[in-house]
Short mmCIF file of C-alpha atoms in Angstrom, two decimals:
data_model
loop_
_atom_site.label_atom_id
_atom_site.label_comp_id
_atom_site.label_asym_id
_atom_site.label_seq_id
_atom_site.Cartn_x
_atom_site.Cartn_y
_atom_site.Cartn_z
CA MET A 15 11.58 8.34 -15.28
CA ALA A 16 10.04 9.74 -12.13
CA GLU A 17 8.72 7.29 -9.64
CA GLN A 18 4.95 7.12 -9.64
CA PRO A 19 3.08 7.91 -6.40
CA ILE A 20 1.15 5.13 -4.68
CA LYS A 21 -2.57 5.95 -4.71
CA PHE A 22 -5.64 4.29 -3.20
CA ASN A 23 -8.62 5.87 -4.93
CA ASP A 24 -10.81 2.95 -6.09
CA GLY A 25 -12.58 1.34 -3.14
CA ALA A 26 -14.29 -1.33 -5.25
CA ALA A 27 -11.10 -2.52 -6.89
CA TYR A 28 -9.32 -2.46 -3.54
CA GLU A 29 -12.10 -4.53 -2.05
CA ARG A 30 -11.70 -7.29 -4.64
CA MET A 31 -7.99 -7.45 -4.05
CA MET A 32 -6.65 -6.28 -0.71
CA GLY A 33 -9.99 -6.08 1.10
CA THR A 34 -10.43 -9.80 0.76
CA TRP A 35 -6.82 -10.52 1.80
CA SER A 36 -7.14 -8.15 4.76
CA ARG A 37 -10.19 -9.95 6.11
CA LEU A 38 -8.40 -13.34 5.87
CA VAL A 39 -5.57 -12.05 8.01
CA GLY A 40 -7.90 -9.94 10.11
CA ASP A 41 -9.96 -12.91 11.28
CA VAL A 42 -6.85 -14.60 12.71
CA PHE A 43 -5.57 -11.31 14.05
CA LEU A 44 -8.76 -10.55 15.99
CA ASP A 45 -8.81 -14.06 17.44
CA TRP A 46 -5.27 -13.34 18.67
CA LEU A 47 -6.28 -10.01 20.21
CA LYS A 48 -9.26 -11.52 22.04
CA PRO A 49 -10.91 -8.11 22.62
CA GLU A 50 -13.73 -7.66 25.09
CA PRO A 51 -17.09 -6.61 23.66
CA GLY A 52 -18.36 -3.08 24.06
CA GLN A 53 -15.02 -1.35 23.43
CA ARG A 54 -14.43 1.90 21.61
CA TRP A 55 -12.14 1.32 18.59
CA ILE A 56 -10.19 3.48 16.13
CA ASP A 57 -9.14 1.87 12.84
CA ILE A 58 -6.29 4.02 11.48
CA GLY A 59 -5.73 3.87 7.73
CA CYS A 60 -9.13 2.17 7.40
CA GLY A 61 -9.19 2.54 3.61
CA ASN A 62 -12.43 1.25 2.20
CA GLY A 63 -13.50 -0.12 5.58
CA ALA A 64 -12.71 -3.82 4.97
CA PHE A 65 -11.12 -4.39 8.37
CA THR A 66 -13.51 -2.00 10.07
CA GLU A 67 -16.29 -4.26 9.01
CA ASN A 68 -14.40 -7.22 10.47
CA ILE A 69 -14.34 -5.46 13.84
CA VAL A 70 -18.03 -4.67 13.75
CA ALA A 71 -18.91 -8.26 12.78
CA ARG A 72 -16.64 -10.04 15.25
CA CYS A 73 -15.96 -7.77 18.21
CA ALA A 74 -19.30 -6.16 19.19
CA PRO A 75 -17.76 -2.71 19.59
CA ALA A 76 -19.65 0.06 21.34
CA GLU A 77 -18.42 2.40 18.62
CA ILE A 78 -15.68 2.61 16.00
CA LEU A 79 -13.99 5.40 14.12
CA GLY A 80 -12.23 4.76 10.81
CA VAL A 81 -9.64 7.33 9.77
CA ASP A 82 -7.99 7.52 6.31
CA PRO A 83 -6.49 10.20 4.04
CA SER A 84 -8.34 8.97 0.91
CA GLN A 85 -11.81 10.50 0.46
CA GLU A 86 -12.55 7.96 -2.30
CA GLN A 87 -11.86 5.05 0.02
CA LEU A 88 -13.95 6.63 2.78
CA ASP A 89 -16.83 7.11 0.37
CA TYR A 90 -16.76 3.36 -0.27
CA ALA A 91 -16.51 2.60 3.47
CA ARG A 92 -19.61 4.65 4.18
CA MET A 93 -21.62 2.38 1.88
CA ARG A 94 -20.88 -0.71 3.94
CA PRO A 95 -23.31 -2.27 6.39
CA ALA A 96 -20.78 -1.51 9.10
CA ALA A 97 -21.43 2.18 8.57
CA GLN A 98 -24.65 1.77 10.61
CA LEU A 99 -22.29 1.75 13.59
CA ALA A 100 -18.90 2.93 12.32
CA LYS A 101 -18.09 6.53 11.61
CA PHE A 102 -15.46 7.47 9.01
CA GLN A 103 -13.30 10.59 9.00
CA GLN A 104 -10.54 11.93 6.80
CA GLY A 105 -7.28 12.25 8.68
CA ASN A 106 -3.54 11.67 9.02
CA ALA A 107 -2.11 8.71 11.00
CA MET A 108 0.61 10.97 12.39
CA ALA A 109 -1.81 13.63 13.65
CA LEU A 110 -5.06 11.86 14.50
CA PRO A 111 -8.15 14.13 14.74
CA CYS A 112 -8.99 12.75 18.23
CA ALA A 113 -8.56 13.69 21.88
CA ALA A 114 -6.13 11.78 24.08
CA LYS A 115 -7.42 8.67 25.84
CA SER A 116 -10.57 8.44 23.67
CA PHE A 117 -10.47 4.74 22.76
CA ASP A 118 -10.02 1.31 24.25
CA ALA A 119 -8.30 -0.11 21.16
CA ALA A 120 -6.32 1.34 18.26
CA VAL A 121 -5.35 -0.73 15.22
CA MET A 122 -3.53 -0.34 11.88
CA ALA A 123 -4.31 -3.04 9.34
CA LEU A 124 -1.82 -3.18 6.41
CA VAL A 125 -0.97 0.49 6.99
CA ILE A 126 2.12 1.08 9.07
CA PHE A 127 4.60 0.78 6.13
CA PHE A 128 2.67 3.55 4.36
CA VAL A 129 3.12 5.97 7.32
CA PRO A 130 6.02 8.31 6.58
CA ASP A 131 7.10 8.26 10.21
CA PRO A 132 5.98 4.94 11.77
CA ALA A 133 7.24 5.86 15.23
CA LYS A 134 5.05 8.98 15.19
CA GLY A 135 2.09 6.90 14.00
CA VAL A 136 2.52 4.42 16.90
CA ALA A 137 2.92 7.31 19.35
CA GLU A 138 -0.37 8.75 18.06
CA MET A 139 -2.13 5.42 18.51
CA ALA A 140 -0.84 5.25 22.11
CA ARG A 141 -1.91 8.83 22.72
CA VAL A 142 -5.53 8.27 21.79
CA VAL A 143 -5.91 4.99 23.72
CA LYS A 144 -6.84 4.84 27.41
CA PRO A 145 -4.47 3.40 29.99
CA GLY A 146 -4.77 -0.38 29.85
CA GLY A 147 -6.04 -0.29 26.27
CA THR A 148 -4.57 -2.10 23.28
CA VAL A 149 -2.48 -0.78 20.41
CA SER A 150 -2.01 -3.28 17.54
CA ALA A 151 -1.19 -3.69 13.87
CA TYR A 152 -0.41 -6.17 11.13
CA ALA A 153 1.57 -5.64 7.92
CA TRP A 154 2.60 -7.87 5.05
CA ASP A 155 6.14 -9.24 5.46
CA VAL A 156 7.47 -7.47 2.35
CA PHE A 157 11.09 -8.59 2.72
CA GLY A 158 10.12 -12.17 3.53
CA GLY A 159 7.93 -12.50 0.46
CA GLY A 160 4.68 -12.46 2.37
CA VAL A 161 2.87 -9.76 0.44
CA PRO A 162 0.27 -11.13 -2.03
CA THR A 163 1.85 -9.09 -4.81
CA ASP A 164 5.26 -10.74 -4.34
CA PRO A 165 5.05 -12.98 -7.46
CA ILE A 166 4.62 -9.81 -9.58
CA PHE A 167 7.43 -8.01 -7.83
CA ALA A 168 9.74 -11.05 -8.13
CA GLU A 169 9.19 -11.04 -11.90
CA LEU A 170 9.69 -7.29 -12.03
CA ARG A 171 13.05 -7.73 -10.36
CA ALA A 172 13.93 -10.52 -12.83
CA MET A 173 13.14 -8.10 -15.66
CA GLY A 174 15.27 -5.38 -14.11
CA VAL A 175 12.30 -3.16 -13.46
CA LYS A 176 12.39 -1.15 -10.24
CA GLN A 177 9.26 -1.62 -8.13
CA VAL A 178 7.72 1.22 -6.20
CA MET A 179 7.93 0.56 -2.46
CA PRO A 180 5.90 1.94 0.44
CA PRO A 181 7.71 4.83 2.11
CA SER A 182 8.42 2.99 5.37
CA VAL A 183 8.77 -0.57 4.06
CA GLU A 184 11.24 -1.48 6.88
CA ALA A 185 8.30 -1.28 9.31
CA SER A 186 6.99 -4.53 7.82
CA ARG A 187 9.76 -6.50 9.56
CA LEU A 188 8.75 -8.35 12.73
CA ASP A 189 11.71 -7.08 14.76
CA VAL A 190 11.10 -3.49 13.66
CA LEU A 191 7.43 -3.73 14.65
CA ARG A 192 8.45 -5.05 18.07
CA ASP A 193 10.95 -2.18 18.51
CA LEU A 194 8.38 0.46 17.44
CA TRP A 195 5.91 -0.80 20.07
CA THR A 196 8.53 -1.11 22.81
CA ASN A 197 10.06 2.30 22.08
CA ALA A 198 6.60 3.89 22.25
CA GLY A 199 6.45 2.80 25.89
CA LEU A 200 3.82 0.10 25.37
CA GLU A 201 3.78 -2.85 27.70
CA ALA A 202 3.24 -6.62 27.22
CA VAL A 203 4.41 -6.36 23.63
CA GLU A 204 3.87 -9.56 21.60
CA THR A 205 4.39 -10.44 17.94
CA ARG A 206 3.38 -13.27 15.67
CA VAL A 207 3.21 -14.30 12.01
CA ILE A 208 -0.17 -14.88 10.36
CA SER A 209 -0.29 -17.04 7.26
CA VAL A 210 -3.34 -17.25 4.96
CA GLU A 211 -4.35 -18.71 1.59
CA ARG A 212 -6.71 -17.51 -1.09
CA THR A 213 -8.00 -19.38 -4.16
CA PHE A 214 -8.73 -17.68 -7.50
CA ALA A 215 -10.88 -19.07 -10.27
CA ASP A 216 -7.85 -19.06 -12.60
CA PHE A 217 -4.66 -17.17 -13.33
CA ASP A 218 -6.43 -14.36 -15.15
CA ASP A 219 -8.74 -13.84 -12.14
CA MET A 220 -5.65 -13.41 -9.92
CA TRP A 221 -3.89 -11.18 -12.39
CA THR A 222 -6.83 -8.83 -12.99
CA THR A 223 -7.71 -8.64 -9.34
CA THR A 224 -4.18 -7.91 -8.23
CA VAL A 225 -3.13 -5.51 -11.00
CA ASN A 226 -6.33 -3.43 -10.73
CA GLY A 227 -6.60 -3.51 -6.93
CA SER A 228 -3.10 -2.77 -5.66
CA GLY A 229 -1.88 0.82 -5.58
CA VAL A 230 1.69 -0.38 -5.26
CA VAL A 231 1.42 -2.59 -8.36
CA THR A 232 -0.34 0.19 -10.32
CA ALA A 233 2.50 2.59 -9.48
CA SER A 234 5.18 0.00 -10.32
CA LEU A 235 3.65 -0.76 -13.73
CA ALA A 236 2.84 2.83 -14.68
CA GLY A 237 5.83 3.32 -16.99
CA MET A 238 5.72 -0.06 -18.73
CA SER A 239 4.69 -0.52 -22.35
CA GLU A 240 1.97 -3.01 -23.33
CA PRO A 241 4.56 -5.52 -24.66
CA GLU A 242 6.49 -5.25 -21.38
CA ARG A 243 3.30 -5.88 -19.44
CA GLU A 244 2.59 -8.95 -21.49
CA THR A 245 6.14 -10.22 -20.85
CA LEU A 246 5.62 -9.60 -17.13
CA LYS A 247 2.27 -11.41 -17.14
CA ALA A 248 3.81 -14.43 -18.90
CA GLY A 249 6.59 -14.55 -16.37
CA VAL A 250 4.20 -14.36 -13.41
CA ARG A 251 2.01 -17.08 -14.96
CA ALA A 252 5.08 -19.34 -15.09
CA ARG A 253 5.71 -18.70 -11.36
CA MET A 254 2.14 -19.49 -10.29
CA PRO A 255 0.92 -22.90 -11.54
CA VAL A 256 -2.77 -23.73 -11.45
CA ASP A 257 -4.31 -26.99 -10.26
CA ALA A 258 -6.03 -29.60 -12.40
CA SER A 259 -9.27 -27.59 -12.42
CA GLY A 260 -7.49 -24.38 -13.47
CA ARG A 261 -7.75 -22.73 -10.06
CA LEU A 262 -4.87 -20.90 -8.44
CA THR A 263 -4.21 -20.96 -4.73
CA GLN A 264 -1.91 -18.27 -3.37
CA SER A 265 -0.31 -17.97 0.04
CA ALA A 266 0.62 -14.82 1.94
CA PHE A 267 1.75 -13.93 5.41
CA ALA A 268 1.76 -10.86 7.65
CA ASN A 269 3.65 -9.81 10.74
CA ALA A 270 1.47 -8.75 13.69
CA VAL A 271 2.17 -6.86 16.89
CA LYS A 272 0.16 -5.84 19.97
CA GLY A 273 0.88 -4.01 23.19
CA ARG A 274 -0.84 -2.31 26.10
CA VAL A 275 -0.86 1.35 27.13
CA PRO A 276 0.58 1.52 30.67
CA ALA A 277 -2.00 1.98 33.42
#
């Protein structure tokens, strides 16, 4: 069976799942960056604009451009309140549609492991940022079990079902992120781990939100029959106990990196 492509074409479903997770990590991430107000930002792989909205709400940017290859995601982003300030444009992370030294800060939120050539993506971020500006990113620690979809993937592995992986999954490792930033010639490179928690109303809330809102899960489950899906769901349920009120609290963690363009 051919491997299914990973697609992100439902902004609303993405918002319920990964948009919420991204903001949880993004709040801690932005506190760590400590950006000055009035900066010009570019949010690369902005998707449906979840993190772009974080930047607008918390960082008082002078302007911000969100770039993403998915027109459906961008259509959703343009409906956000942040769109009163932010602009959104279709584009490729490895060939940004921007002039050199156009921004004070470039960021990739949960994106770098989807970039076919991460080194080229980091080089593009550095190219479009002014000397002294910041280049940063965060990504779920896939190999460390930090991605919110890990319970589903763990059960898939137990069932002997191959999961679909992002094309550059190695870039989710903390040491790889550090090397990417250092090799791009960025200075004052720092890394950290960001841990967050999210509570769902019950298991079915978590299951529906995750299965419908993750392009990676959708691709991984594409070839499964309904009985196989039910077996998978039962196995994941056993891995994720609920509390006395029926709620389910899930943890996740991301690796983050930041560096400065040389003056």
